[in-house]
Short mmCIF file of C-alpha atoms and ligand atoms in Angstrom, two decimals:
data_model
loop_
_atom_site.label_atom_id
_atom_site.label_comp_id
_atom_site.label_asym_id
_atom_site.label_seq_id
_atom_site.Cartn_x
_atom_site.Cartn_y
_atom_site.Cartn_z
CA UNK A 1 -0.12 0.44 0.01
CA UNK A 2 1.62 4.13 -0.76
CA UNK A 3 0.65 7.31 -0.81
CA UNK A 4 2.11 9.75 -3.36
CA UNK A 5 4.83 10.79 -2.08
CA UNK A 6 4.63 14.69 -1.11
CA UNK A 7 6.14 17.84 -2.33
CA UNK A 8 8.65 19.25 0.21
CA UNK A 9 7.39 23.08 -0.79
CA UNK A 10 4.69 22.80 1.45
CA UNK A 11 4.19 21.30 4.97
CA UNK A 12 2.10 19.03 5.76
CA UNK A 13 -2.16 19.91 5.64
CA UNK A 14 -5.32 18.25 5.49
CA UNK A 15 -5.14 17.56 1.73
CA UNK A 16 -2.15 14.98 2.73
CA UNK A 17 -3.54 13.70 5.37
CA UNK A 18 -6.59 13.17 3.49
CA UNK A 19 -5.06 10.10 1.65
CA UNK A 20 -2.34 9.08 3.90
CA UNK A 21 -5.30 8.54 6.34
CA UNK A 22 -7.01 6.42 3.94
CA UNK A 23 -4.49 4.13 3.08
CA UNK A 24 -3.91 4.40 6.85
CA UNK A 25 -6.88 3.08 7.47
CA UNK A 26 -6.98 0.20 4.46
CA UNK A 27 -3.60 -0.85 5.91
CA UNK A 28 -5.28 -1.51 9.15
CA UNK A 29 -8.65 -3.45 7.01
CA UNK A 30 -6.10 -5.85 5.96
CA UNK A 31 -4.02 -6.79 8.77
CA UNK A 32 -7.75 -6.88 10.37
CA UNK A 33 -8.17 -9.78 7.89
CA UNK A 34 -4.71 -11.74 8.11
CA UNK A 35 -2.71 -10.03 5.46
CA UNK A 36 0.77 -8.96 5.61
CA UNK A 37 0.73 -5.33 4.85
CA UNK A 38 3.93 -3.23 4.24
CA UNK A 39 2.63 0.52 4.58
CA UNK A 40 4.26 2.99 1.91
CA UNK A 41 5.18 6.56 1.98
CA UNK A 42 7.09 9.67 1.77
CA UNK A 43 8.80 12.71 0.22
CA UNK A 44 9.35 14.17 -2.99
CA UNK A 45 12.47 15.89 -2.75
CA UNK A 46 13.62 16.77 -6.53
CA UNK A 47 13.02 19.39 -9.44
CA UNK A 48 12.16 23.10 -10.36
CA UNK A 49 9.48 23.34 -7.81
CA UNK A 50 11.47 22.13 -4.52
CA UNK A 51 14.61 24.16 -6.23
CA UNK A 52 12.44 27.70 -6.59
CA UNK A 53 11.61 27.31 -3.45
CA UNK A 54 14.79 26.29 -1.89
CA UNK A 55 16.14 29.53 -3.76
CA UNK A 56 12.72 31.63 -2.36
CA UNK A 57 13.96 30.42 1.46
CA UNK A 58 17.52 31.22 1.61
CA UNK A 59 18.99 28.41 0.98
CA UNK A 60 20.18 24.85 -0.82
CA UNK A 61 17.27 22.22 -1.80
CA UNK A 62 19.26 19.55 0.17
CA UNK A 63 18.64 21.44 3.29
CA UNK A 64 15.43 23.00 2.58
CA UNK A 65 14.04 19.39 2.16
CA UNK A 66 15.93 18.45 5.16
CA UNK A 67 13.77 20.91 7.37
CA UNK A 68 10.16 19.63 5.44
CA UNK A 69 10.69 15.68 5.39
CA UNK A 70 11.21 15.82 8.73
CA UNK A 71 7.17 17.58 9.25
CA UNK A 72 5.68 14.88 6.99
CA UNK A 73 7.24 11.77 9.36
CA UNK A 74 6.57 13.53 12.63
CA UNK A 75 3.04 14.57 11.47
CA UNK A 76 1.99 11.38 10.75
CA UNK A 77 3.48 10.33 13.82
CA UNK A 78 0.69 12.17 14.92
CA UNK A 79 -2.37 11.07 13.15
CA UNK A 80 -1.57 7.52 14.36
CA UNK A 81 -0.35 6.73 10.24
CA UNK A 82 0.69 3.01 10.49
CA UNK A 83 3.77 3.29 8.37
CA UNK A 84 6.31 1.08 7.88
CA UNK A 85 9.17 2.50 5.89
CA UNK A 86 9.32 6.56 4.50
CA UNK A 87 10.81 7.50 1.95
CA UNK A 88 13.36 10.09 0.50
CA UNK A 89 14.04 11.03 -2.82
CA UNK A 90 17.38 12.15 -2.23
CA UNK A 91 18.20 9.06 -0.63
CA UNK A 92 21.44 6.94 -2.41
CA UNK A 93 18.95 3.98 -2.05
CA UNK A 94 16.76 5.96 -4.58
CA UNK A 95 19.25 6.80 -6.19
CA UNK A 96 20.39 3.28 -7.01
CA UNK A 97 16.52 2.65 -8.31
CA UNK A 98 15.89 5.43 -10.42
CA UNK A 99 19.60 4.64 -12.71
CA UNK A 100 18.04 0.88 -12.59
CA UNK A 101 14.56 1.84 -14.04
CA UNK A 102 16.52 4.70 -16.79
CA UNK A 103 19.07 2.10 -18.01
CA UNK A 104 16.91 -0.13 -18.40
CA UNK A 105 13.89 2.05 -20.16
CA UNK A 106 17.17 3.31 -22.49
CA UNK A 107 18.48 -0.71 -23.01
CA UNK A 108 14.70 -0.92 -24.35
CA UNK A 109 14.96 1.93 -27.14
CA UNK A 110 11.92 4.05 -25.17
CA UNK A 111 13.77 6.01 -23.89
CA UNK A 112 15.41 8.85 -27.60
CA UNK A 113 17.39 12.28 -27.98
CA UNK A 114 15.24 14.34 -29.42
CA UNK A 115 14.19 18.49 -28.59
CA UNK A 116 11.58 19.99 -26.14
CA UNK A 117 9.71 22.59 -26.81
CA UNK A 118 6.86 23.64 -25.60
CA UNK A 119 4.96 24.45 -22.60
CA UNK A 120 5.64 23.76 -18.44
CA UNK A 121 3.82 23.82 -14.88
CA UNK A 122 6.56 23.85 -12.56
CA UNK A 123 3.25 23.90 -9.73
CA UNK A 124 2.22 19.98 -11.23
CA UNK A 125 6.07 19.71 -12.38
CA UNK A 126 4.08 18.76 -15.56
CA UNK A 127 3.97 19.05 -19.37
CA UNK A 128 1.26 21.03 -20.73
CA UNK A 129 0.03 21.36 -24.89
CA UNK A 130 -2.03 24.18 -25.55
CA UNK A 131 -5.37 22.75 -25.84
CA UNK A 132 -4.91 21.99 -22.55
CA UNK A 133 -4.03 25.35 -20.88
CA UNK A 134 -6.86 27.91 -20.29
CA UNK A 135 -7.30 31.77 -20.02
CA UNK A 136 -8.20 33.24 -16.21
CA UNK A 137 -8.73 37.02 -16.35
CA UNK A 138 -7.56 37.74 -19.69
CA UNK A 139 -4.16 35.70 -19.45
CA UNK A 140 -3.87 33.07 -21.40
CA UNK A 141 -1.78 29.92 -21.15
CA UNK A 142 -2.95 28.49 -17.53
CA UNK A 143 -3.00 25.68 -15.97
CA UNK A 144 -5.84 23.81 -15.28
CA UNK A 145 -5.08 22.73 -12.21
CA UNK A 146 -3.04 25.08 -10.59
CA UNK A 147 -4.47 28.52 -12.81
CA UNK A 148 -1.44 29.98 -13.05
CA UNK A 149 0.55 31.08 -16.35
CA UNK A 150 2.48 28.13 -17.40
CA UNK A 151 6.23 28.01 -18.71
CA UNK A 152 7.56 28.41 -22.05
CA UNK A 153 11.01 26.15 -22.38
CA UNK A 154 13.53 24.39 -24.97
CA UNK A 155 16.74 22.83 -25.02
CA UNK A 156 17.46 18.88 -25.56
CA UNK A 157 15.64 16.43 -23.35
CA UNK A 158 15.98 13.28 -23.61
CA UNK A 159 11.94 11.69 -24.22
CA UNK A 160 10.42 8.40 -22.83
CA UNK A 161 8.27 7.41 -25.92
CA UNK A 162 5.13 7.10 -24.67
CA UNK A 163 3.24 6.83 -27.90
CA UNK A 164 4.17 3.31 -28.73
CA UNK A 165 2.04 1.77 -25.29
CA UNK A 166 -1.43 3.43 -26.29
CA UNK A 167 -2.16 -0.18 -27.65
CA UNK A 168 -0.48 -2.11 -24.80
CA UNK A 169 -1.99 -0.38 -22.39
CA UNK A 170 -5.41 -0.84 -23.30
CA UNK A 171 -4.90 -4.10 -23.65
CA UNK A 172 -3.38 -4.13 -20.36
CA UNK A 173 -6.53 -2.65 -18.45
CA UNK A 174 -8.90 -4.46 -20.41
CA UNK A 175 -7.63 -7.81 -18.88
CA UNK A 176 -7.84 -6.22 -15.33
CA UNK A 177 -10.80 -3.87 -15.40
CA UNK A 178 -11.25 -3.49 -11.75
CA UNK A 179 -7.33 -2.61 -11.40
CA UNK A 180 -8.75 1.25 -11.07
CA UNK A 181 -11.10 2.07 -7.96
CA UNK A 182 -13.75 3.94 -8.29
CA UNK A 183 -14.86 2.97 -12.23
CA UNK A 184 -15.45 6.60 -12.89
CA UNK A 185 -12.26 7.49 -11.59
CA UNK A 186 -10.33 4.82 -13.60
CA UNK A 187 -12.65 5.52 -16.61
CA UNK A 188 -10.83 8.90 -16.95
CA UNK A 189 -8.00 7.42 -16.73
CA UNK A 190 -8.86 5.38 -19.90
CA UNK A 191 -9.93 8.04 -21.53
CA UNK A 192 -6.59 10.14 -21.20
CA UNK A 193 -5.05 6.67 -22.95
CA UNK A 194 -7.74 6.32 -25.63
CA UNK A 195 -7.31 10.38 -26.56
CA UNK A 196 -3.39 9.58 -27.56
CA UNK A 197 -0.58 9.53 -25.82
CA UNK A 198 2.39 12.05 -26.48
CA UNK A 199 6.16 10.86 -25.53
CA UNK A 200 7.15 12.97 -22.34
CA UNK A 201 10.90 14.25 -21.69
CA UNK A 202 12.22 12.82 -19.28
CA UNK A 203 15.14 14.96 -18.25
CA UNK A 204 16.60 18.26 -18.47
CA UNK A 205 20.15 20.23 -19.09
CA UNK A 206 18.78 23.44 -17.55
CA UNK A 207 18.01 22.30 -13.81
CA UNK A 208 20.58 20.40 -11.64
CA UNK A 209 18.79 19.40 -8.85
CA UNK A 210 17.92 15.78 -9.65
CA UNK A 211 19.30 12.66 -10.28
CA UNK A 212 21.37 12.26 -12.52
CA UNK A 213 21.08 9.89 -16.26
CA UNK A 214 23.44 7.44 -15.85
CA UNK A 215 24.72 7.44 -19.44
CA UNK A 216 24.71 11.38 -20.12
CA UNK A 217 25.08 13.21 -16.81
CA UNK A 218 24.40 16.55 -18.13
CA UNK A 219 21.21 16.13 -18.15
CA UNK A 220 18.82 15.57 -14.73
CA UNK A 221 16.27 13.16 -14.39
CA UNK A 222 12.44 14.62 -14.65
CA UNK A 223 11.12 14.99 -11.32
CA UNK A 224 8.39 11.98 -12.05
CA UNK A 225 9.97 9.88 -13.55
CA UNK A 226 12.13 9.93 -10.82
CA UNK A 227 9.00 10.15 -7.62
CA UNK A 228 6.67 7.49 -8.89
CA UNK A 229 10.15 5.38 -8.96
CA UNK A 230 10.02 4.94 -5.54
CA UNK A 231 7.45 2.87 -5.08
CA UNK A 232 10.44 0.45 -6.27
CA UNK A 233 13.12 1.69 -4.39
CA UNK A 234 11.62 1.25 -1.05
CA UNK A 235 10.84 -2.44 -1.82
CA UNK A 236 14.83 -3.44 -2.66
CA UNK A 237 14.38 -2.83 -6.20
CA UNK A 238 18.16 -3.13 -8.02
CA UNK A 239 19.93 -3.76 -5.14
CA UNK A 240 19.50 -7.50 -4.90
CA UNK A 241 17.50 -8.18 -1.82
CA UNK A 242 14.35 -10.37 -1.33
CA UNK A 243 11.69 -7.85 -0.57
CA UNK A 244 11.54 -6.47 -4.30
CA UNK A 245 9.99 -10.67 -5.19
CA UNK A 246 7.76 -10.49 -1.81
CA UNK A 247 6.54 -6.80 -2.45
CA UNK A 248 6.18 -6.16 -6.42
CA UNK A 249 3.22 -5.76 -7.96
CA UNK A 250 1.65 -3.51 -5.43
CA UNK A 251 -1.61 -4.14 -4.30
CA UNK A 252 -2.56 -0.13 -3.84
CA UNK A 253 -1.14 3.19 -4.99
CA UNK A 254 -3.51 5.87 -3.74
CA UNK A 255 -3.58 8.56 -5.45
CA UNK A 256 -5.71 12.01 -5.76
CA UNK A 257 -7.63 12.67 -9.03
CA UNK A 258 -4.78 15.21 -9.68
CA UNK A 259 -1.93 12.74 -10.91
CA UNK A 260 -3.96 9.99 -12.41
CA UNK A 261 -1.99 10.80 -15.90
CA UNK A 262 1.14 9.75 -13.60
CA UNK A 263 0.52 6.90 -11.99
CA UNK A 264 -2.20 5.24 -14.69
CA UNK A 265 -1.30 6.22 -17.94
CA UNK A 266 3.56 6.78 -17.41
CA UNK A 267 4.00 4.56 -14.35
CA UNK A 268 2.78 1.25 -15.66
CA UNK A 269 4.32 1.78 -19.55
CA UNK A 270 7.88 2.68 -17.83
CA UNK A 271 7.18 0.06 -16.77
CA UNK A 272 6.35 -2.04 -19.44
CA UNK A 273 8.94 -1.10 -20.73
CA UNK A 274 11.42 -2.11 -17.67
CA UNK A 275 10.08 -5.03 -17.91
CA UNK A 276 8.77 -4.98 -14.87
CA UNK A 277 4.94 -6.06 -13.94
CA UNK A 278 2.67 -3.26 -13.48
CA UNK A 279 1.08 -2.36 -10.30
CA UNK A 280 -2.38 -4.53 -9.11
CA UNK A 281 -4.29 -1.93 -8.03
CA UNK A 282 -4.92 2.65 -7.94
CA UNK A 283 -7.07 3.70 -5.29
CA UNK A 284 -8.18 7.40 -6.75
CA UNK A 285 -9.38 9.48 -4.73
CA UNK A 286 -11.03 13.56 -4.94
CA UNK A 287 -10.00 16.18 -3.37
CA UNK A 288 -10.92 17.87 -0.33
CA UNK A 289 -11.56 21.37 -0.74
CA UNK A 290 -12.15 24.44 1.21
CA UNK A 291 -14.64 27.11 -0.06
CA UNK A 292 -14.54 24.28 -3.37
CA UNK A 293 -11.23 24.78 -3.87
CA UNK A 294 -8.37 22.79 -3.58
CA UNK A 295 -6.67 23.80 -0.49
CA UNK A 296 -2.60 24.82 -1.72
CA UNK A 297 -0.34 27.72 -0.72
CA UNK A 298 -1.47 29.94 -3.23
CA UNK A 299 -4.86 29.82 -1.84
CA UNK A 300 -4.12 30.63 1.21
CA UNK A 301 -6.65 28.33 2.37
CA UNK A 302 -3.95 25.72 3.87
CA UNK A 303 -6.00 23.55 7.10
CA UNK A 304 -3.49 22.64 9.26
CA UNK A 305 -4.73 18.70 10.46
CA UNK A 306 -2.79 18.82 13.95
CA UNK A 307 -4.41 22.09 14.84
CA UNK A 308 -8.22 20.15 14.07
CA UNK A 309 -7.28 16.99 16.18
CA UNK A 310 -6.11 20.00 19.04
CA UNK A 311 -10.05 21.06 18.92
CA UNK A 312 -11.20 16.94 18.44
CA UNK A 313 -9.09 14.45 19.20
CA UNK A 314 -7.63 12.66 17.07
CA UNK A 315 -10.02 9.38 16.59
CA UNK A 316 -12.44 12.44 15.53
CA UNK A 317 -10.23 13.88 13.04
CA UNK A 318 -9.38 10.18 10.92
CA UNK A 319 -13.06 9.29 11.52
CA UNK A 320 -14.76 12.93 9.58
CA UNK A 321 -12.16 12.40 7.37
CA UNK A 322 -12.52 8.92 6.39
CA UNK A 323 -16.37 9.28 6.74
CA UNK A 324 -17.85 11.63 5.74
CA UNK A 325 -16.98 11.95 1.53
CA UNK A 326 -17.12 8.65 -0.62
CA UNK A 327 -13.53 8.45 -1.75
CA UNK A 328 -13.39 9.45 -5.56
CA UNK A 329 -15.63 12.17 -5.17
CA UNK A 330 -14.42 15.43 -4.16
CA UNK A 331 -15.30 16.04 -0.27
CA UNK A 332 -16.28 20.00 1.74
CA UNK A 333 -14.25 20.41 4.41
CA UNK A 334 -16.31 22.62 6.82
CA UNK A 335 -15.82 22.55 10.36
CA UNK A 336 -19.35 22.71 10.41
CA UNK A 337 -19.27 19.96 9.06
CA UNK A 338 -16.58 18.47 11.19
CA UNK A 339 -18.43 19.05 14.05
CA UNK A 340 -22.07 17.78 12.96
CA UNK A 341 -20.79 14.64 11.98
CA UNK A 342 -18.79 14.13 15.10
CA UNK A 343 -21.51 14.26 17.19
CA UNK A 344 -24.30 12.26 15.51
CA UNK A 345 -21.93 9.71 15.16
CA UNK A 346 -19.46 9.41 17.32
CA UNK A 347 -20.57 11.40 20.49
CA UNK A 348 -24.28 10.76 20.02
CA UNK A 349 -24.07 7.09 18.66
CA UNK A 350 -20.91 5.39 19.42
CA UNK A 351 -19.75 7.12 23.01
CA UNK A 352 -23.33 7.29 23.92
CA UNK A 353 -23.95 3.02 23.20
CA UNK A 354 -21.02 2.49 25.03
CA UNK A 355 -21.25 4.76 28.02
CA UNK A 356 -25.07 3.70 27.97
CA UNK A 357 -23.83 -0.33 28.51
CA UNK A 358 -20.99 0.49 31.24
CA UNK A 359 -23.60 2.47 33.17
CA UNK A 360 -26.46 -0.01 33.01
CA UNK A 361 -24.56 -3.46 33.28
CA UNK A 362 -23.20 -1.35 36.50
CA UNK A 363 -26.53 -0.66 38.16
CA UNK A 364 -27.91 -4.41 37.23
CA UNK A 365 -25.66 -6.13 35.96
CA UNK A 366 -22.89 -5.63 39.59
CA UNK A 367 -20.86 -4.33 36.66
CA UNK A 368 -19.73 -7.50 35.39
CA UNK A 369 -19.91 -8.60 31.45
CA UNK A 370 -22.58 -10.79 30.69
CA UNK A 371 -23.01 -13.85 27.82
CA UNK A 372 -25.01 -13.01 24.56
CA UNK A 373 -28.06 -14.81 23.91
CA UNK A 374 -27.04 -16.87 20.87
CA UNK A 375 -30.17 -16.30 19.50
CA UNK A 376 -30.18 -12.13 19.28
CA UNK A 377 -31.54 -10.29 16.83
CA UNK A 378 -28.82 -8.11 16.77
CA UNK A 379 -26.51 -12.06 15.65
CA UNK A 380 -27.96 -11.26 11.98
CA UNK A 381 -27.83 -7.61 11.91
CA UNK A 382 -23.81 -8.15 12.98
CA UNK A 383 -23.52 -10.83 10.24
CA UNK A 384 -24.44 -7.76 7.71
CA UNK A 385 -22.57 -5.36 9.24
CA UNK A 386 -19.44 -7.96 8.72
CA UNK A 387 -19.85 -8.90 5.72
CA UNK A 388 -21.12 -4.84 3.99
CA UNK A 389 -18.24 -3.36 5.57
CA UNK A 390 -15.49 -5.74 4.26
CA UNK A 391 -17.49 -5.30 1.02
CA UNK A 392 -16.36 -1.58 0.95
CA UNK A 393 -12.78 -1.98 2.31
CA UNK A 394 -12.57 -4.26 -0.90
CA UNK A 395 -14.12 -1.52 -2.76
CA UNK A 396 -11.83 1.97 -0.94
CA UNK A 397 -15.08 2.97 -0.01
CA UNK A 398 -14.05 4.00 3.70
CA UNK A 399 -16.34 5.69 3.97
CA UNK A 400 -20.16 3.38 2.94
CA UNK A 401 -17.49 0.44 5.43
CA UNK A 402 -17.56 3.05 8.24
CA UNK A 403 -21.34 3.07 7.74
CA UNK A 404 -22.28 -0.13 7.23
CA UNK A 405 -19.89 -0.88 10.98
CA UNK A 406 -22.11 2.02 12.09
CA UNK A 407 -25.45 0.15 11.35
CA UNK A 408 -24.29 -2.54 14.28
CA UNK A 409 -23.94 0.78 16.72
CA UNK A 410 -27.51 2.39 15.25
CA UNK A 411 -29.32 -1.37 15.77
CA UNK A 412 -27.66 -1.85 19.39
CA UNK A 413 -28.94 1.22 20.63
CA UNK A 414 -32.34 0.68 18.99
CA UNK A 415 -32.03 -2.32 20.76
CA UNK A 416 -31.17 -1.52 24.01
CA UNK A 417 -34.20 1.45 23.60
CA UNK A 418 -36.87 -1.72 23.19
CA UNK A 419 -35.73 -3.46 25.68
CA UNK A 420 -35.11 0.02 28.51
CA UNK A 421 -32.97 -2.30 30.45
CA UNK A 422 -32.68 0.50 32.96
CA UNK A 423 -35.95 -0.10 33.63
CA UNK A 424 -36.08 -3.97 34.42
CA UNK A 425 -34.73 -5.66 37.52
CA UNK A 426 -31.85 -7.43 37.34
CA UNK A 427 -32.10 -10.86 36.21
CA UNK A 428 -31.56 -13.07 32.97
CA UNK A 429 -33.41 -10.51 30.94
CA UNK A 430 -31.62 -8.05 31.30
CA UNK A 431 -28.22 -9.96 31.31
CA UNK A 432 -28.98 -11.44 27.59
CA UNK A 433 -29.56 -7.56 26.76
CA UNK A 434 -26.99 -6.36 27.96
CA UNK A 435 -24.33 -10.08 26.60
CA UNK A 436 -26.37 -8.54 23.58
CA UNK A 437 -25.12 -4.94 23.12
CA UNK A 438 -21.11 -6.42 24.89
CA UNK A 439 -21.28 -8.05 21.77
CA UNK A 440 -22.20 -5.88 19.67
CA UNK A 441 -19.79 -3.74 21.20
CA UNK A 442 -17.24 -6.10 20.98
CA UNK A 443 -17.79 -7.14 17.10
CA UNK A 444 -17.84 -2.51 16.40
CA UNK A 445 -14.61 -2.08 18.35
CA UNK A 446 -12.66 -4.30 15.57
CA UNK A 447 -15.17 -3.50 12.31
CA UNK A 448 -14.26 0.51 13.74
CA UNK A 449 -10.46 -0.55 14.71
CA UNK A 450 -8.85 0.70 11.45
CA UNK A 451 -10.15 4.32 11.50
CA UNK A 452 -10.47 4.49 15.66
CA UNK A 453 -7.82 2.08 16.21
CA UNK A 454 -6.87 4.26 19.73
CA UNK A 455 -10.95 4.69 20.44
CA UNK A 456 -11.93 1.07 19.60
CA UNK A 457 -8.69 -0.33 21.97
CA UNK A 458 -10.70 1.89 24.89
CA UNK A 459 -14.04 0.10 24.06
CA UNK A 460 -12.57 -2.98 23.61
CA UNK A 461 -10.87 -2.95 27.25
CA UNK A 462 -13.66 -0.99 28.68
CA UNK A 463 -15.98 -3.99 28.70
CA UNK A 464 -13.23 -6.49 29.16
CA UNK A 465 -11.79 -8.12 26.59
CA UNK A 466 -7.59 -8.82 26.51
CA UNK A 467 -4.98 -8.24 24.21
CA UNK A 468 -5.31 -5.68 21.09
CA UNK A 469 -8.98 -5.49 19.00
CA UNK A 470 -5.77 -5.16 16.01
CA UNK A 471 -5.00 -8.27 17.19
CA UNK A 472 -8.10 -10.32 15.93
CA UNK A 473 -9.43 -11.25 12.94
CA UNK A 474 -12.36 -10.73 9.95
CA UNK A 475 -14.77 -13.03 10.08
CA UNK A 476 -12.87 -15.05 12.20
CA UNK A 477 -13.57 -13.01 15.57
CA UNK A 478 -16.51 -11.27 14.73
CA UNK A 479 -18.40 -13.71 14.31
CA UNK A 480 -21.82 -13.79 16.86
CA UNK A 481 -20.97 -14.75 20.48
CA UNK A 482 -17.38 -14.29 21.06
CA UNK A 483 -17.68 -12.25 23.68
CA UNK A 484 -15.55 -13.72 26.75
CA UNK A 485 -18.08 -12.46 29.60
CA UNK A 486 -17.14 -12.81 33.27
CA UNK A 487 -14.96 -9.58 33.96
CA UNK A 488 -15.17 -6.23 34.68
CA UNK A 489 -17.29 -2.95 32.67
CA UNK A 490 -15.40 -0.27 33.62
CA UNK A 491 -17.78 3.08 32.43
CA UNK A 492 -14.88 5.81 31.96
CA UNK A 493 -14.39 9.19 30.63
CA UNK A 494 -17.03 9.63 27.35
CA UNK A 495 -15.30 8.56 24.58
CA UNK A 496 -16.20 11.79 22.58
CA UNK A 497 -17.58 14.04 24.14
CA UNK A 498 -20.03 15.83 22.64
CA UNK A 499 -19.34 19.34 20.92
CA UNK A 500 -21.35 22.95 20.45
CA UNK A 501 -21.46 23.80 17.27
N1 MSP B 601 4.88 14.99 -5.28
C1 MSP B 601 3.76 14.13 -6.30
C2 MSP B 601 3.26 12.95 -6.42
C3 MSP B 601 4.42 12.19 -6.30
S1 MSP B 601 4.36 10.49 -6.77
C4 MSP B 601 5.20 9.62 -7.20
C5 MSP B 601 2.61 15.28 -5.17
N2 MSP B 601 2.15 16.03 -4.33
S2 MSP B 601 1.76 16.44 -3.90
O1 MSP B 601 2.61 16.91 -2.27
O2 MSP B 601 1.67 18.29 -4.40
O3 MSP B 601 0.01 15.45 -3.61
C6 MSP B 601 0.68 14.32 -3.00
C7 MSP B 601 -0.88 14.04 -3.23
O4 MSP B 601 -1.89 14.99 -2.43
C8 MSP B 601 -2.00 13.92 -4.30
O5 MSP B 601 -2.58 13.23 -4.48
C9 MSP B 601 -3.21 15.35 -4.00
O6 MSP B 601 -3.88 14.85 -5.02
C10 MSP B 601 -3.37 15.30 -2.29
N3 MSP B 601 -4.15 16.45 -2.29
C11 MSP B 601 -3.19 17.00 -2.36
N4 MSP B 601 -3.92 18.67 -1.36
C12 MSP B 601 -5.17 18.08 -1.72
C13 MSP B 601 -6.70 18.41 -1.02
N5 MSP B 601 -6.99 19.42 -1.30
N6 MSP B 601 -7.41 17.22 -0.88
C14 MSP B 601 -6.98 15.86 -1.09
N7 MSP B 601 -5.82 15.62 -1.76
C15 MSP B 601 -5.15 16.32 -2.34
O7 MSP B 601 1.38 15.50 -6.41
#
């Protein structure tokens, strides 16, 4: 599982956190399924954009990157991201892998010297043809993504003969129709290929900040060719270790919709040229917009995820990011939306259920967990929740997966309201109702753990279960009846204190 590697020209913001949290939750979900997962993230440190940012800051690109890269790593620690490797493209291991793939493509005859004359967006680090550019407020030749004028340049470059790969890419995707999720984003990528592929320049002579071409060191490698290769570097491509055999091809590249061309068109073609299998899958997300604009330093609308955690708690924030937007679509970030989602699903639903169960078990069952009823009406609800949650994670739809898990939370609250155990006298009936609720909470804790890992563990412990919730397995441990009665049930402080709108 991979995230894009983030440019070090900006500090980590909500947009970066979004993709990284989705990848983290998907990683954790697969670990629950018993899959061994390597989760990779890192930083993209070469190219004109970083060189220019360093110049503006009055420092060298390396010193600049050295300052920002650890901020990404630190943000991911704070967001409880279970990553296994953090790659930086300035590391020696990465240079080796880039040289290896370049050499392979060159030897295959797919890289040739030519002259480039055209337009380039430094923010995208991408070439544009005239018909792709737009006019903004009378200013022609603006980048359609960054909405700023592109630069013109002309120089001798090496080109990757992408145009030769059109049929091979279309054939490959026809044989792997579900490789790109969700389908509508995959169709956009296919549209790019069907629209015709142009060779692209993979080297620059006017730029010094990058990996020199192994056969012509006057050129440095185009930053995207370099950056994409990080996914191979991290599994040991080119260094003779066994990681590459074990982990490649990657199962999921998580990417934003703005980098589909590079990941779903350039990258598989580069791999094919080098004699390497294409990725097994891509999961393409939309943007989290603020006031209908993509968050960016230039727009000045950057939301710092770490500030939000201070207000809403780590798991509250993670849950919001995962639950509020269907992956693949754009989402609109608002503080009110964050609070509303938190209060509805976490404070009033899950948090309330956990508190209620502990209170009633305390008052009516001597504070000790009771056994669930094997024939409970909730058993079927739980089975459906497990099934649907599994299906939606498989489709990389965290919002739907969480909604499926929350069906069980809602049904359990309804079950308590229908039975009103708080009004009944202690006895076997109350014990059975509370046993059902405890069992439902146990299953919910497992299902929700990819999204809200520390709260899920807290629920797990409060209902008297031992060990780590993350050591549970789906579906073996989510079958109805696994709750171990007889342990103390603890109320504790509210898991999700209600927030004022
Ligand atoms: N460095 C390249 C990726 C190279 S991967 C081999 C890059 N970096 S980036 O930092 O600009 O963006 C990385 C990812 O963050 C992209 O997938 C982009 O879509 C995502 N996001 C940046 N801002 C975003 C939002 N506001 N919302 C959601 N994701 C956005 O591109």
